[in-house]
Short mmCIF file of N, CA and C in Angstrom, two decimals:
data_model
loop_
_atom_site.label_atom_id
_atom_site.label_comp_id
_atom_site.label_asym_id
_atom_site.label_seq_id
_atom_site.Cartn_x
_atom_site.Cartn_y
_atom_site.Cartn_z
N MET A 1 -38.49 258.64 55.34
CA MET A 1 -39.08 259.87 54.82
C MET A 1 -38.56 261.05 55.65
N THR A 2 -38.06 262.05 54.96
CA THR A 2 -37.64 263.27 55.62
C THR A 2 -38.81 264.24 55.60
N THR A 3 -39.21 264.70 56.77
CA THR A 3 -40.35 265.61 56.84
C THR A 3 -39.89 267.06 56.74
N VAL A 4 -40.80 267.90 56.31
CA VAL A 4 -40.54 269.33 56.23
C VAL A 4 -40.18 269.87 57.62
N ALA A 5 -40.85 269.40 58.66
CA ALA A 5 -40.59 269.87 60.02
C ALA A 5 -39.14 269.68 60.42
N SER A 6 -38.50 268.64 59.89
CA SER A 6 -37.11 268.36 60.28
C SER A 6 -36.10 269.26 59.60
N ILE A 7 -36.50 270.01 58.56
CA ILE A 7 -35.54 270.87 57.86
C ILE A 7 -35.92 272.35 57.88
N MET A 8 -37.10 272.67 58.37
CA MET A 8 -37.60 274.05 58.33
C MET A 8 -36.91 274.93 59.37
N THR A 9 -37.04 276.22 59.17
CA THR A 9 -36.66 277.19 60.19
C THR A 9 -37.89 277.38 61.06
N GLY A 10 -37.77 277.13 62.34
CA GLY A 10 -38.93 277.16 63.22
C GLY A 10 -39.23 278.53 63.81
N THR A 11 -38.26 279.42 63.81
CA THR A 11 -38.49 280.75 64.36
C THR A 11 -38.92 281.67 63.22
N VAL A 12 -40.16 282.10 63.27
CA VAL A 12 -40.70 282.92 62.19
C VAL A 12 -41.36 284.15 62.79
N GLU A 13 -41.04 285.30 62.23
CA GLU A 13 -41.67 286.54 62.67
C GLU A 13 -42.59 287.05 61.57
N PHE A 14 -43.78 287.48 61.96
CA PHE A 14 -44.76 288.02 61.03
C PHE A 14 -44.54 289.51 60.81
N VAL A 15 -45.13 290.00 59.74
CA VAL A 15 -45.38 291.42 59.57
C VAL A 15 -46.90 291.54 59.44
N ASP A 16 -47.49 292.51 60.12
CA ASP A 16 -48.93 292.69 60.04
C ASP A 16 -49.32 293.31 58.70
N ALA A 17 -50.44 292.88 58.15
CA ALA A 17 -50.90 293.35 56.84
C ALA A 17 -51.06 294.87 56.79
N GLY A 18 -51.38 295.49 57.89
CA GLY A 18 -51.59 296.93 57.92
C GLY A 18 -50.33 297.75 58.11
N GLU A 19 -49.19 297.07 58.32
CA GLU A 19 -47.94 297.81 58.49
C GLU A 19 -47.43 298.31 57.14
N SER A 20 -46.62 299.35 57.18
CA SER A 20 -46.08 299.92 55.95
C SER A 20 -45.01 299.00 55.36
N LEU A 21 -44.78 299.18 54.07
CA LEU A 21 -43.72 298.43 53.40
C LEU A 21 -42.35 298.80 53.98
N ALA A 22 -42.20 300.04 54.40
CA ALA A 22 -40.93 300.46 55.01
C ALA A 22 -40.67 299.66 56.29
N VAL A 23 -41.69 299.45 57.10
CA VAL A 23 -41.55 298.64 58.32
C VAL A 23 -41.15 297.22 57.95
N ALA A 24 -41.82 296.65 56.96
CA ALA A 24 -41.50 295.28 56.52
C ALA A 24 -40.07 295.20 56.01
N ALA A 25 -39.65 296.17 55.22
CA ALA A 25 -38.29 296.16 54.67
C ALA A 25 -37.24 296.26 55.78
N ARG A 26 -37.48 297.12 56.76
CA ARG A 26 -36.53 297.24 57.87
C ARG A 26 -36.47 295.93 58.67
N ARG A 27 -37.62 295.30 58.86
CA ARG A 27 -37.64 294.03 59.60
C ARG A 27 -36.85 292.97 58.83
N MET A 28 -37.03 292.93 57.49
CA MET A 28 -36.26 291.98 56.68
C MET A 28 -34.76 292.25 56.81
N ARG A 29 -34.40 293.53 56.74
CA ARG A 29 -32.98 293.90 56.87
C ARG A 29 -32.45 293.46 58.23
N ASP A 30 -33.15 293.78 59.28
CA ASP A 30 -32.69 293.48 60.63
C ASP A 30 -32.59 291.97 60.88
N MET A 31 -33.48 291.21 60.25
CA MET A 31 -33.48 289.76 60.43
C MET A 31 -32.62 289.05 59.38
N ASP A 32 -32.15 289.78 58.39
CA ASP A 32 -31.38 289.23 57.28
C ASP A 32 -32.15 288.13 56.56
N VAL A 33 -33.41 288.46 56.21
CA VAL A 33 -34.26 287.54 55.46
C VAL A 33 -34.82 288.26 54.24
N GLY A 34 -35.27 287.51 53.26
CA GLY A 34 -35.83 288.10 52.05
C GLY A 34 -37.33 288.02 51.96
N ALA A 35 -37.97 287.46 52.98
CA ALA A 35 -39.42 287.33 52.95
C ALA A 35 -39.96 287.23 54.36
N LEU A 36 -41.19 287.71 54.53
CA LEU A 36 -41.87 287.61 55.81
C LEU A 36 -43.29 287.13 55.60
N PRO A 37 -43.77 286.26 56.47
CA PRO A 37 -45.18 285.92 56.43
C PRO A 37 -46.00 287.14 56.84
N VAL A 38 -47.17 287.27 56.27
CA VAL A 38 -48.05 288.40 56.55
C VAL A 38 -49.21 287.91 57.40
N ARG A 39 -49.42 288.60 58.53
CA ARG A 39 -50.52 288.25 59.44
C ARG A 39 -51.69 289.17 59.15
N GLY A 40 -52.84 288.57 58.89
CA GLY A 40 -54.05 289.34 58.63
C GLY A 40 -54.71 289.78 59.91
N PRO A 41 -55.81 290.52 59.79
CA PRO A 41 -56.51 291.04 60.97
C PRO A 41 -57.06 289.94 61.88
N ASP A 42 -57.22 288.73 61.35
CA ASP A 42 -57.72 287.62 62.15
C ASP A 42 -56.59 286.80 62.79
N ASN A 43 -55.36 287.35 62.74
CA ASN A 43 -54.17 286.68 63.27
C ASN A 43 -53.79 285.41 62.54
N ARG A 44 -54.27 285.25 61.33
CA ARG A 44 -53.94 284.09 60.52
C ARG A 44 -53.02 284.51 59.39
N LEU A 45 -52.35 283.54 58.81
CA LEU A 45 -51.45 283.78 57.69
C LEU A 45 -52.25 284.31 56.49
N ALA A 46 -51.90 285.50 56.02
CA ALA A 46 -52.60 286.11 54.90
C ALA A 46 -51.77 286.03 53.62
N GLY A 47 -50.50 285.71 53.73
CA GLY A 47 -49.64 285.64 52.56
C GLY A 47 -48.19 285.80 52.95
N ILE A 48 -47.38 286.09 51.95
CA ILE A 48 -45.96 286.30 52.11
C ILE A 48 -45.61 287.59 51.36
N VAL A 49 -44.74 288.39 51.94
CA VAL A 49 -44.21 289.56 51.23
C VAL A 49 -42.71 289.37 51.13
N THR A 50 -42.16 289.64 49.94
CA THR A 50 -40.72 289.48 49.73
C THR A 50 -40.08 290.83 49.46
N ASP A 51 -38.77 290.85 49.61
CA ASP A 51 -38.03 292.06 49.28
C ASP A 51 -38.24 292.42 47.81
N ARG A 52 -38.33 291.42 46.96
CA ARG A 52 -38.56 291.66 45.54
C ARG A 52 -39.94 292.26 45.30
N ASP A 53 -40.95 291.79 46.03
CA ASP A 53 -42.29 292.38 45.92
C ASP A 53 -42.23 293.88 46.21
N ILE A 54 -41.52 294.23 47.27
CA ILE A 54 -41.45 295.63 47.67
C ILE A 54 -40.80 296.47 46.58
N VAL A 55 -39.73 295.95 46.00
CA VAL A 55 -39.02 296.71 44.97
C VAL A 55 -39.80 296.76 43.67
N VAL A 56 -40.24 295.61 43.18
CA VAL A 56 -40.86 295.54 41.85
C VAL A 56 -42.30 296.06 41.85
N LYS A 57 -43.08 295.69 42.85
CA LYS A 57 -44.50 296.07 42.84
C LYS A 57 -44.77 297.42 43.47
N ALA A 58 -43.87 297.91 44.30
CA ALA A 58 -44.15 299.17 45.00
C ALA A 58 -43.17 300.27 44.59
N VAL A 59 -41.91 300.10 44.92
CA VAL A 59 -40.93 301.17 44.64
C VAL A 59 -40.86 301.48 43.15
N ALA A 60 -40.78 300.46 42.31
CA ALA A 60 -40.70 300.69 40.87
C ALA A 60 -41.98 301.29 40.30
N ALA A 61 -43.08 301.14 41.03
CA ALA A 61 -44.36 301.73 40.60
C ALA A 61 -44.60 303.08 41.29
N ASP A 62 -43.56 303.63 41.90
CA ASP A 62 -43.62 304.94 42.55
C ASP A 62 -44.59 305.00 43.73
N LEU A 63 -44.82 303.86 44.38
CA LEU A 63 -45.63 303.86 45.60
C LEU A 63 -44.72 304.22 46.77
N ASP A 64 -45.22 305.00 47.68
CA ASP A 64 -44.43 305.42 48.83
C ASP A 64 -44.41 304.29 49.87
N PRO A 65 -43.24 303.69 50.12
CA PRO A 65 -43.18 302.57 51.07
C PRO A 65 -43.51 302.97 52.51
N ASN A 66 -43.50 304.26 52.81
CA ASN A 66 -43.88 304.72 54.14
C ASN A 66 -45.39 304.81 54.29
N VAL A 67 -46.10 304.83 53.17
CA VAL A 67 -47.56 304.97 53.17
C VAL A 67 -48.24 303.67 52.74
N CYS A 68 -47.69 303.04 51.73
CA CYS A 68 -48.28 301.80 51.19
C CYS A 68 -48.16 300.68 52.22
N THR A 69 -49.24 299.94 52.41
CA THR A 69 -49.23 298.85 53.39
C THR A 69 -48.87 297.51 52.74
N VAL A 70 -48.44 296.61 53.56
CA VAL A 70 -48.12 295.26 53.11
C VAL A 70 -49.35 294.63 52.45
N ARG A 71 -50.53 294.91 52.98
CA ARG A 71 -51.78 294.36 52.44
C ARG A 71 -51.90 294.61 50.94
N ALA A 72 -51.40 295.74 50.46
CA ALA A 72 -51.51 296.09 49.04
C ALA A 72 -50.73 295.13 48.15
N LEU A 73 -49.74 294.43 48.69
CA LEU A 73 -48.93 293.52 47.88
C LEU A 73 -49.35 292.06 48.00
N VAL A 74 -50.16 291.74 48.98
CA VAL A 74 -50.59 290.36 49.19
C VAL A 74 -51.84 290.12 48.37
N GLU A 75 -51.67 289.36 47.29
CA GLU A 75 -52.74 289.21 46.31
C GLU A 75 -53.47 287.88 46.34
N THR A 76 -52.81 286.84 46.79
CA THR A 76 -53.41 285.51 46.70
C THR A 76 -53.32 284.78 48.03
N GLU A 77 -54.05 283.71 48.11
CA GLU A 77 -53.96 282.83 49.28
C GLU A 77 -52.54 282.27 49.34
N PRO A 78 -51.98 282.19 50.53
CA PRO A 78 -50.62 281.67 50.63
C PRO A 78 -50.54 280.19 50.25
N ILE A 79 -49.48 279.85 49.58
CA ILE A 79 -49.19 278.45 49.26
C ILE A 79 -48.41 277.93 50.45
N CYS A 80 -48.89 276.88 51.09
CA CYS A 80 -48.27 276.35 52.31
C CYS A 80 -47.97 274.87 52.15
N VAL A 81 -47.26 274.34 53.11
CA VAL A 81 -47.02 272.91 53.19
C VAL A 81 -47.18 272.50 54.64
N ASP A 82 -47.72 271.32 54.85
CA ASP A 82 -47.90 270.79 56.20
C ASP A 82 -46.56 270.35 56.76
N ALA A 83 -46.35 270.57 58.04
CA ALA A 83 -45.09 270.23 58.70
C ALA A 83 -44.75 268.75 58.58
N ASN A 84 -45.75 267.89 58.51
CA ASN A 84 -45.51 266.45 58.43
C ASN A 84 -45.37 265.94 57.00
N SER A 85 -45.43 266.83 56.03
CA SER A 85 -45.28 266.43 54.63
C SER A 85 -43.85 266.03 54.34
N ASP A 86 -43.71 265.20 53.33
CA ASP A 86 -42.39 264.79 52.86
C ASP A 86 -41.72 265.97 52.15
N VAL A 87 -40.41 266.04 52.25
CA VAL A 87 -39.64 267.10 51.59
C VAL A 87 -39.91 267.11 50.09
N GLU A 88 -40.12 265.95 49.50
CA GLU A 88 -40.43 265.86 48.06
C GLU A 88 -41.70 266.65 47.72
N GLU A 89 -42.69 266.58 48.59
CA GLU A 89 -43.93 267.33 48.36
C GLU A 89 -43.68 268.83 48.38
N ALA A 90 -42.87 269.27 49.32
CA ALA A 90 -42.53 270.70 49.39
C ALA A 90 -41.79 271.13 48.13
N ALA A 91 -40.85 270.32 47.68
CA ALA A 91 -40.10 270.64 46.45
C ALA A 91 -41.05 270.72 45.25
N ALA A 92 -41.97 269.78 45.17
CA ALA A 92 -42.94 269.80 44.06
C ALA A 92 -43.84 271.03 44.11
N ARG A 93 -44.27 271.41 45.30
CA ARG A 93 -45.11 272.59 45.45
C ARG A 93 -44.36 273.86 45.05
N MET A 94 -43.09 273.94 45.45
CA MET A 94 -42.28 275.10 45.07
C MET A 94 -42.12 275.17 43.55
N ALA A 95 -41.85 274.04 42.93
CA ALA A 95 -41.69 274.01 41.47
C ALA A 95 -43.00 274.38 40.78
N GLU A 96 -44.09 273.83 41.25
CA GLU A 96 -45.40 274.10 40.64
C GLU A 96 -45.75 275.58 40.68
N HIS A 97 -45.44 276.24 41.78
CA HIS A 97 -45.82 277.64 41.96
C HIS A 97 -44.67 278.62 41.74
N GLN A 98 -43.49 278.07 41.39
CA GLN A 98 -42.31 278.90 41.11
C GLN A 98 -41.97 279.83 42.28
N ILE A 99 -41.91 279.24 43.47
CA ILE A 99 -41.59 280.01 44.67
C ILE A 99 -40.41 279.37 45.40
N ARG A 100 -39.65 280.18 46.09
CA ARG A 100 -38.45 279.71 46.77
C ARG A 100 -38.62 279.56 48.28
N ARG A 101 -39.79 279.96 48.78
CA ARG A 101 -40.06 279.86 50.23
C ARG A 101 -41.49 279.38 50.43
N LEU A 102 -41.67 278.53 51.41
CA LEU A 102 -43.01 278.03 51.74
C LEU A 102 -43.26 278.16 53.24
N PRO A 103 -44.38 278.74 53.61
CA PRO A 103 -44.77 278.69 55.02
C PRO A 103 -45.12 277.24 55.38
N VAL A 104 -44.76 276.85 56.58
CA VAL A 104 -45.03 275.51 57.08
C VAL A 104 -46.10 275.62 58.15
N VAL A 105 -47.16 274.83 58.01
CA VAL A 105 -48.28 274.92 58.94
C VAL A 105 -48.57 273.57 59.59
N GLU A 106 -49.17 273.68 60.77
CA GLU A 106 -49.78 272.53 61.45
C GLU A 106 -51.20 272.97 61.71
N GLY A 107 -52.14 272.37 61.02
CA GLY A 107 -53.52 272.84 61.08
C GLY A 107 -53.59 274.20 60.45
N ASP A 108 -54.05 275.20 61.21
CA ASP A 108 -54.10 276.56 60.66
C ASP A 108 -53.06 277.47 61.29
N GLN A 109 -52.06 276.86 61.96
CA GLN A 109 -51.02 277.65 62.63
C GLN A 109 -49.69 277.58 61.88
N LEU A 110 -49.09 278.75 61.66
CA LEU A 110 -47.77 278.81 61.06
C LEU A 110 -46.75 278.33 62.09
N VAL A 111 -45.91 277.36 61.69
CA VAL A 111 -44.91 276.83 62.62
C VAL A 111 -43.50 277.00 62.08
N GLY A 112 -43.36 277.44 60.84
CA GLY A 112 -42.01 277.62 60.30
C GLY A 112 -42.03 278.03 58.84
N MET A 113 -40.83 278.09 58.29
CA MET A 113 -40.65 278.38 56.87
C MET A 113 -39.63 277.39 56.34
N VAL A 114 -39.83 276.96 55.12
CA VAL A 114 -38.86 276.10 54.45
C VAL A 114 -38.48 276.79 53.14
N THR A 115 -37.20 276.77 52.84
CA THR A 115 -36.70 277.45 51.65
C THR A 115 -36.16 276.45 50.64
N GLN A 116 -35.95 276.96 49.45
CA GLN A 116 -35.35 276.15 48.39
C GLN A 116 -33.99 275.61 48.86
N ALA A 117 -33.22 276.43 49.56
CA ALA A 117 -31.92 275.99 50.05
C ALA A 117 -32.05 274.88 51.09
N ASP A 118 -33.07 274.96 51.96
CA ASP A 118 -33.31 273.89 52.94
C ASP A 118 -33.55 272.57 52.23
N ILE A 119 -34.36 272.63 51.19
CA ILE A 119 -34.71 271.41 50.45
C ILE A 119 -33.51 270.88 49.69
N ALA A 120 -32.73 271.77 49.08
CA ALA A 120 -31.53 271.34 48.36
C ALA A 120 -30.55 270.65 49.31
N ARG A 121 -30.40 271.18 50.53
CA ARG A 121 -29.50 270.54 51.51
C ARG A 121 -30.04 269.18 51.95
N ALA A 122 -31.36 269.07 52.04
CA ALA A 122 -31.97 267.80 52.48
C ALA A 122 -31.92 266.73 51.40
N MET A 123 -31.82 267.16 50.15
CA MET A 123 -31.79 266.23 49.02
C MET A 123 -30.56 266.53 48.15
N PRO A 124 -29.35 266.35 48.69
CA PRO A 124 -28.15 266.77 47.96
C PRO A 124 -27.99 266.11 46.59
N ASP A 125 -28.48 264.89 46.45
CA ASP A 125 -28.38 264.21 45.16
C ASP A 125 -29.32 264.82 44.12
N ARG A 126 -30.30 265.61 44.56
CA ARG A 126 -31.26 266.24 43.64
C ARG A 126 -31.24 267.77 43.73
N ALA A 127 -30.24 268.34 44.41
CA ALA A 127 -30.20 269.79 44.63
C ALA A 127 -30.26 270.57 43.33
N GLY A 128 -29.49 270.17 42.35
CA GLY A 128 -29.50 270.86 41.06
C GLY A 128 -30.87 270.81 40.40
N GLN A 129 -31.51 269.66 40.48
CA GLN A 129 -32.84 269.52 39.87
C GLN A 129 -33.87 270.38 40.59
N VAL A 130 -33.78 270.44 41.92
CA VAL A 130 -34.71 271.26 42.70
C VAL A 130 -34.57 272.73 42.29
N VAL A 131 -33.33 273.22 42.24
CA VAL A 131 -33.09 274.62 41.85
C VAL A 131 -33.60 274.85 40.44
N HIS A 132 -33.33 273.95 39.54
CA HIS A 132 -33.80 274.06 38.15
C HIS A 132 -35.32 274.12 38.09
N ASP A 133 -35.98 273.20 38.77
CA ASP A 133 -37.45 273.13 38.72
C ASP A 133 -38.11 274.39 39.28
N VAL A 134 -37.56 274.93 40.36
CA VAL A 134 -38.14 276.13 40.97
C VAL A 134 -37.88 277.35 40.09
N SER A 135 -36.77 277.34 39.39
CA SER A 135 -36.37 278.50 38.59
C SER A 135 -36.83 278.44 37.14
N MET A 136 -37.45 277.35 36.73
CA MET A 136 -37.90 277.22 35.34
C MET A 136 -38.88 278.33 34.97
N GLU A 137 -38.83 278.74 33.71
CA GLU A 137 -39.77 279.75 33.24
C GLU A 137 -41.19 279.19 33.22
N THR A 138 -41.35 277.95 32.82
CA THR A 138 -42.65 277.30 32.79
C THR A 138 -42.59 276.12 33.75
N PRO A 139 -43.48 276.08 34.75
CA PRO A 139 -43.47 274.97 35.71
C PRO A 139 -43.68 273.63 35.01
N PRO A 140 -43.10 272.57 35.56
CA PRO A 140 -43.28 271.24 34.98
C PRO A 140 -44.76 270.89 34.84
N GLY A 141 -45.12 270.31 33.72
CA GLY A 141 -46.49 269.86 33.51
C GLY A 141 -47.44 270.94 33.03
N GLN A 142 -46.95 272.16 32.83
CA GLN A 142 -47.82 273.24 32.36
C GLN A 142 -47.32 273.72 31.00
N ALA A 143 -48.23 273.93 30.09
CA ALA A 143 -47.87 274.43 28.77
C ALA A 143 -47.50 275.90 28.86
N GLN A 144 -46.46 276.28 28.12
CA GLN A 144 -46.07 277.68 28.11
C GLN A 144 -47.04 278.47 27.26
N GLU A 145 -47.45 279.67 27.75
CA GLU A 145 -48.37 280.50 27.00
C GLU A 145 -47.66 281.06 25.77
N GLN A 146 -48.43 281.26 24.72
CA GLN A 146 -47.88 281.75 23.48
C GLN A 146 -47.71 283.25 23.45
N THR A 147 -48.50 283.98 24.22
CA THR A 147 -48.40 285.43 24.22
C THR A 147 -47.76 285.89 25.51
N PRO A 148 -46.83 286.84 25.39
CA PRO A 148 -46.20 287.33 26.62
C PRO A 148 -47.20 288.05 27.51
N GLN A 149 -47.05 287.88 28.80
CA GLN A 149 -47.94 288.51 29.77
C GLN A 149 -47.14 289.53 30.55
N THR A 150 -47.71 290.67 30.79
CA THR A 150 -47.07 291.64 31.66
C THR A 150 -47.80 291.61 32.98
N GLN A 151 -47.04 291.75 34.05
CA GLN A 151 -47.65 291.79 35.37
C GLN A 151 -47.72 293.21 35.84
N MET A 152 -48.72 293.52 36.64
CA MET A 152 -48.96 294.82 37.25
C MET A 152 -50.14 295.46 36.63
#
């Protein structure tokens, strides 16, 4: 069994929920990453903010990234995976939630991040299927809704 801990990136930097989107964007640029875990006021993982979140949910909605905080974009409980979980479980979780990055935890502590690319490299014989499943319009096992939904 290949564990998530064996393929994850262990060095992870947070952005605080109260920081501006501009600060988060600069940190992503400087680190050359597309997402950052968000630390809440209790020093626990509050969610993830992505470069796409900043563009689609804030800039495109005419929110000022120098004023708007990261907290404004973090809407749900973070989807995580345990460090000792099998890579297959992480792939299934990504497909189920249509996400390309997962925070990795041990207990209630963030210990790393695992990406779709990490999983594809760990499972080369299934890399195409992993990318397909994560990128599907409708997650496996869920019925597609009949009416289009708009977000925002």
